[in-house]
Short mmCIF file of C-alpha atoms in Angstrom, two decimals:
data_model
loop_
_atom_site.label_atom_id
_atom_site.label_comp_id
_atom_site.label_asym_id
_atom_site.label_seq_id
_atom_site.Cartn_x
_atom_site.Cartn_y
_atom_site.Cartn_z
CA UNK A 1 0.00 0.00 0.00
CA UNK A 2 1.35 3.17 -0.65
CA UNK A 3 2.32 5.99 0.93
CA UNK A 4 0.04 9.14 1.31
CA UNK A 5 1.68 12.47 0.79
CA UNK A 6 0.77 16.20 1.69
CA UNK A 7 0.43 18.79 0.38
CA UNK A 8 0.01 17.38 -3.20
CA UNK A 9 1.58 21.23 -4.14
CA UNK A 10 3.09 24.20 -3.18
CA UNK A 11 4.01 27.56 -4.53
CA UNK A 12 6.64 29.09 -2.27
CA UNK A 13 8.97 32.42 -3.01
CA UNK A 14 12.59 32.05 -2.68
CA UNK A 15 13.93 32.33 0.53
CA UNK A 16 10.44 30.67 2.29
CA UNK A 17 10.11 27.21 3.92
CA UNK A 18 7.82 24.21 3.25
CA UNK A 19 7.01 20.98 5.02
CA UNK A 20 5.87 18.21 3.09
CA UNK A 21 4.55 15.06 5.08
CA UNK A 22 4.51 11.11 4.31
CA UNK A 23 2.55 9.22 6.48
CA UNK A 24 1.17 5.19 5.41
CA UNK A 25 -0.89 3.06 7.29
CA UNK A 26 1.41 0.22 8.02
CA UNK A 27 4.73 0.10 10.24
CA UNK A 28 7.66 1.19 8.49
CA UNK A 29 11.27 -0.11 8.22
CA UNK A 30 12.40 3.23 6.28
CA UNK A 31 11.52 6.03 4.52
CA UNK A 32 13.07 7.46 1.43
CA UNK A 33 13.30 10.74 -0.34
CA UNK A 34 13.85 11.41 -3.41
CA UNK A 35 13.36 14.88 -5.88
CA UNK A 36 12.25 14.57 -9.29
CA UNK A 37 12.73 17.53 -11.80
CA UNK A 38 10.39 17.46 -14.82
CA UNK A 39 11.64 14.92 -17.53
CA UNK A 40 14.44 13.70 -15.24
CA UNK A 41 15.15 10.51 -13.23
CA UNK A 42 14.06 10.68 -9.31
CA UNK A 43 17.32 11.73 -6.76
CA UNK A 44 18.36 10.73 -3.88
CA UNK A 45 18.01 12.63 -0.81
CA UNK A 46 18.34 10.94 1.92
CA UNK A 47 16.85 7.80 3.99
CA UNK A 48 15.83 7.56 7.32
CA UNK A 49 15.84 4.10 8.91
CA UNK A 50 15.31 5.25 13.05
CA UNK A 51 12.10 6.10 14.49
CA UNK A 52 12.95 9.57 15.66
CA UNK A 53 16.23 9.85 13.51
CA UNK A 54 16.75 12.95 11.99
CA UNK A 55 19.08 14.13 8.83
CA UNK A 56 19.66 16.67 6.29
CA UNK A 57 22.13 18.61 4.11
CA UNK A 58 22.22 21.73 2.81
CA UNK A 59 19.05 23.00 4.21
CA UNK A 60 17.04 20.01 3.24
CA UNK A 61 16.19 17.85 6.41
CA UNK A 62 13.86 15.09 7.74
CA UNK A 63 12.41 13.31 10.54
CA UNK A 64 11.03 10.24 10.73
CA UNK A 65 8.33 9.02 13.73
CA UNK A 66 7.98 5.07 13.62
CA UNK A 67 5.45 5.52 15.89
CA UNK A 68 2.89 7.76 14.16
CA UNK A 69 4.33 5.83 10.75
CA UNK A 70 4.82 9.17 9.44
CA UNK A 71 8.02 11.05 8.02
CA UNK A 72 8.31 15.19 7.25
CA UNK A 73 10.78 16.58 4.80
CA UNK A 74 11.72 19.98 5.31
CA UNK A 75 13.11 22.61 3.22
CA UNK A 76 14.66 26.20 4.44
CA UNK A 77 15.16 29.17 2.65
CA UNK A 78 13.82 27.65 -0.36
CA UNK A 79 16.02 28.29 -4.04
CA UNK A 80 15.00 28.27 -7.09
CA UNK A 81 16.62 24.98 -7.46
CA UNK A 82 14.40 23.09 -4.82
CA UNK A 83 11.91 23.05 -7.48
CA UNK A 84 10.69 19.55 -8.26
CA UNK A 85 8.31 17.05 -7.01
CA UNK A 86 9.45 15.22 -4.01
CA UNK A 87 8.49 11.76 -3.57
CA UNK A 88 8.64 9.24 -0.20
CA UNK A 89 9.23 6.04 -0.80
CA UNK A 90 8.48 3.82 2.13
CA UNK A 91 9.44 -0.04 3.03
CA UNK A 92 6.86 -1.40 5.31
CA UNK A 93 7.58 -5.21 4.62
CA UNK A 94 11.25 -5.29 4.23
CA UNK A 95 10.69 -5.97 0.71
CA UNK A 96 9.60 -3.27 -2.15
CA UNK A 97 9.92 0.57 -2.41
CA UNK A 98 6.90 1.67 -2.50
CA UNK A 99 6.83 5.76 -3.55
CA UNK A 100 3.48 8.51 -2.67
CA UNK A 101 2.01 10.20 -5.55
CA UNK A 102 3.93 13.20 -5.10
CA UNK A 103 4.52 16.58 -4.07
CA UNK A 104 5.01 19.72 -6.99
CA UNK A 105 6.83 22.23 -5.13
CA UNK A 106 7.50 25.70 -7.37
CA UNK A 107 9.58 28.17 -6.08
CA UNK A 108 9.51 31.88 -7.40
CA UNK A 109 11.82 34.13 -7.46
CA UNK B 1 31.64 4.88 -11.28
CA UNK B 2 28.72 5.13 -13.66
CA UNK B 3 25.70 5.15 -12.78
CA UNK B 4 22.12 3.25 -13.45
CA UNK B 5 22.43 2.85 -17.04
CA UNK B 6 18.95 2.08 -18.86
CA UNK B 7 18.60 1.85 -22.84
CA UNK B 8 17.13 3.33 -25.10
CA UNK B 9 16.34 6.84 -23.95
CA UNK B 10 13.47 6.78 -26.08
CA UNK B 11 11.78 3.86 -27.66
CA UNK B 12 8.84 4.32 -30.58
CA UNK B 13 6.53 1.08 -31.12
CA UNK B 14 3.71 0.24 -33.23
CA UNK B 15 0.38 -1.28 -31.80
CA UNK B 16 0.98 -5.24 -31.59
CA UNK B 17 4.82 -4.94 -31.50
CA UNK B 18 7.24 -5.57 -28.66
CA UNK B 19 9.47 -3.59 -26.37
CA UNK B 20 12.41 -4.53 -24.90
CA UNK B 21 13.81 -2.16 -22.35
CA UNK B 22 17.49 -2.01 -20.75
CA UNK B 23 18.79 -1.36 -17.03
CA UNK B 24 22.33 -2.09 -16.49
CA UNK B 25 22.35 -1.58 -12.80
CA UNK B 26 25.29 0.16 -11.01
CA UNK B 27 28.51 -1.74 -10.49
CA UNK B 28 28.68 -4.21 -7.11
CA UNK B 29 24.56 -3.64 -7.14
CA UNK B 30 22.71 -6.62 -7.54
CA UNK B 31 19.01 -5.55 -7.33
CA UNK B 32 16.78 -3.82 -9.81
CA UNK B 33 12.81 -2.68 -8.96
CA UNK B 34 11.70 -1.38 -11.98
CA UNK B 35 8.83 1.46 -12.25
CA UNK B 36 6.16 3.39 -14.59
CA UNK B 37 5.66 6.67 -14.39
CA UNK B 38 2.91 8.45 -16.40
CA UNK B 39 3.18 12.48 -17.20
CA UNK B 40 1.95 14.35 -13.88
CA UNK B 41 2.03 11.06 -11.65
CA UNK B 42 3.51 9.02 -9.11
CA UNK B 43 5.92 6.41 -9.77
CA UNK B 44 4.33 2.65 -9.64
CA UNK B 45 5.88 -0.14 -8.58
CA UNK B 46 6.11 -2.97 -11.12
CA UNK B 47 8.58 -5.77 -10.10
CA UNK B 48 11.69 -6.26 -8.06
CA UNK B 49 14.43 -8.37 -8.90
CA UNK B 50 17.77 -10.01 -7.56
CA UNK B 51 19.90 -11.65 -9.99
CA UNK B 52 18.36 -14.81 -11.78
CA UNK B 53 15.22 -14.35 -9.37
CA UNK B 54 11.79 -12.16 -9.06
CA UNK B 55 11.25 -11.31 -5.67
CA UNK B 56 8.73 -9.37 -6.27
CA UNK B 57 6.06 -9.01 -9.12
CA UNK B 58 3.13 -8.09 -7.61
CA UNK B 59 2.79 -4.55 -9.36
CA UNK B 60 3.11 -6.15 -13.42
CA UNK B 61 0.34 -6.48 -15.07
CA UNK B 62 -0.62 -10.38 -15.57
CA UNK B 63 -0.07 -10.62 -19.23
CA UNK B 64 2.13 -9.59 -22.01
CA UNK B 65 4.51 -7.91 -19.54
CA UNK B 66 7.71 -9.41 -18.11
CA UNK B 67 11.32 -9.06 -16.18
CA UNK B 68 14.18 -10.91 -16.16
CA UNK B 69 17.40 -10.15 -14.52
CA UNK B 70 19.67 -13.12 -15.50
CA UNK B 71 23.84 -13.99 -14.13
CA UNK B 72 25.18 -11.97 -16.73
CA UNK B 73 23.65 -8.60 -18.68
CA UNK B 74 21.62 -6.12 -17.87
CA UNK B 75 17.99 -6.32 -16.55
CA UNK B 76 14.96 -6.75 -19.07
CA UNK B 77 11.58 -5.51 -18.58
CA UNK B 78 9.83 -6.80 -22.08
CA UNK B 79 5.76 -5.77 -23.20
CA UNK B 80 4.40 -8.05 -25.77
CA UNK B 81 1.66 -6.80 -27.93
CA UNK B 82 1.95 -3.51 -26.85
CA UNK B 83 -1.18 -1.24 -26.53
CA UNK B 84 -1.46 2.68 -26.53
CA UNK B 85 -1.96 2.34 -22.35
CA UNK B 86 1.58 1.31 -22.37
CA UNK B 87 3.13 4.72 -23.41
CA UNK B 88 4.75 5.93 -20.28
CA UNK B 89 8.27 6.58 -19.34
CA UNK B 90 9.85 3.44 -17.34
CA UNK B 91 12.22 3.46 -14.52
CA UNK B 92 14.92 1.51 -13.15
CA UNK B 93 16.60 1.88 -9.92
CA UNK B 94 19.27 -0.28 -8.18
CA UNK B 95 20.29 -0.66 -4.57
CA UNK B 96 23.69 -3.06 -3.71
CA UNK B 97 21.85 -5.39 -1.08
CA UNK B 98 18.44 -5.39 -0.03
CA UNK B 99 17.75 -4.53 3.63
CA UNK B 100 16.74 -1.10 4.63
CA UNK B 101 20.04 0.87 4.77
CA UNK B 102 20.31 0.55 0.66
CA UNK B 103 19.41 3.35 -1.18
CA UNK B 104 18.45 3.25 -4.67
CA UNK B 105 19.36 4.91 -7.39
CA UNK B 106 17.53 5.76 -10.59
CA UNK B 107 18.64 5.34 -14.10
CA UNK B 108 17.28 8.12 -16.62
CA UNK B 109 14.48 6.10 -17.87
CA UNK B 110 12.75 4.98 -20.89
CA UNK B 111 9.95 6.55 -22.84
CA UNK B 112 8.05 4.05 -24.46
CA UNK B 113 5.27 5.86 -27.15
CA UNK B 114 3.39 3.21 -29.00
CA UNK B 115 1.69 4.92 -32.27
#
């Protein structure tokens, strides 16, 4: 079963922040983010495999609560680069990556 | 260290023909998931693979689609018969072991357009 993600988009301006949230309805093993610019291949961000663990670069970080089942990405002082959809992937069995729908985030100048 | 290779780029097909589409996976990684993505939408899980064995298959379709991922060579994902629902672009990624630290990386995909 896969993933649900929120907000399905956002418009920011440069410099603000956004949350975007993952959340399934089974007990996860890991969660994995990934950015997707149009007509490219999905990236790797980063993977969280702790409940409670916490990690980011840049100014791109997430968190990860095993026990709601629910993971946040979060992005500070938003560039014009950030723009992209941002996917979760999630493993729940130990077995397949299973990705959310989605998030378009646009970010003006 | 290349990365996730995946052949063609772009692959044109008739109604009723076949596709054949590429991942070479990145070097020391020995599983593939493969995944189709249509314009403005998620990515979907089709099949998961370890070399010379599906662990996975649950998201293909139950005919005219199929994956192989044999000793030696690259990955296969193959549509028989292909229909215009087919056209989407198709996605490999590949992770060196599977347990939950591996991440996995994407190749650049292949759009399939069947006229």
């Amino acid at each position: 079963q896969q993933p649900v993600q929120s907000p399905q988009a956002v418009i920011l301006r440069e410099g603000e922040d956004a949350v975007i949230n993952c959340s399934s309805s089974k007990a996860l093993y890991s969660v994995h983010w990934y950015r997707q610019k149009h007509g490219e291949a999905p990236v790797f961000l980063m993977i969280l495999l702790k409940g409670g663990e916490q990690k980011g670069h840049d100014k791109i970080s997430a968190s990860f609560n095993e026990k709601k089942q629910q993971s946040s990405l979060y992005l500070t002082a938003s560039q014009l680069s950030y723009s992209g959809t941002y996917f979760c992937g999630t493993e729940a069995s130990g077995s397949r990556l299973t990705f959310g729908e989605g998030t378009q985030l646009t970010v003006n100048p | 260290n290349a990365g996730v290779m995946q052949n063609p780029r772009h692959l044109v097909r008739r109604r009723g023909q076949e596709a054949r589409l590429r991942c070479s996976p990145m070097k020391g990684h020995s599983h593939v998931y493969w995944y189709r993505q249509l314009p403005e939408e998620g990515l979907k899980f089709m099949v998961y693979l370890q070399k010379e064995n599906i662990i996975d298959e649950s998201g293909m379709p139950k005919e005219r689609f199929s994956a192989e991922f044999p000793k030696e060579g690259p990955s296969i994902l193959r549509i028989q018969q292909v229909v215009r629902g087919d056209s989407a672009a198709y996605f490999c990624a590949s992770s060196p072991i599977r347990d939950r630290a591996s991440e996995a990386f994407f190749g650049q995909g292949t759009r399939l357009t069947v006229v």
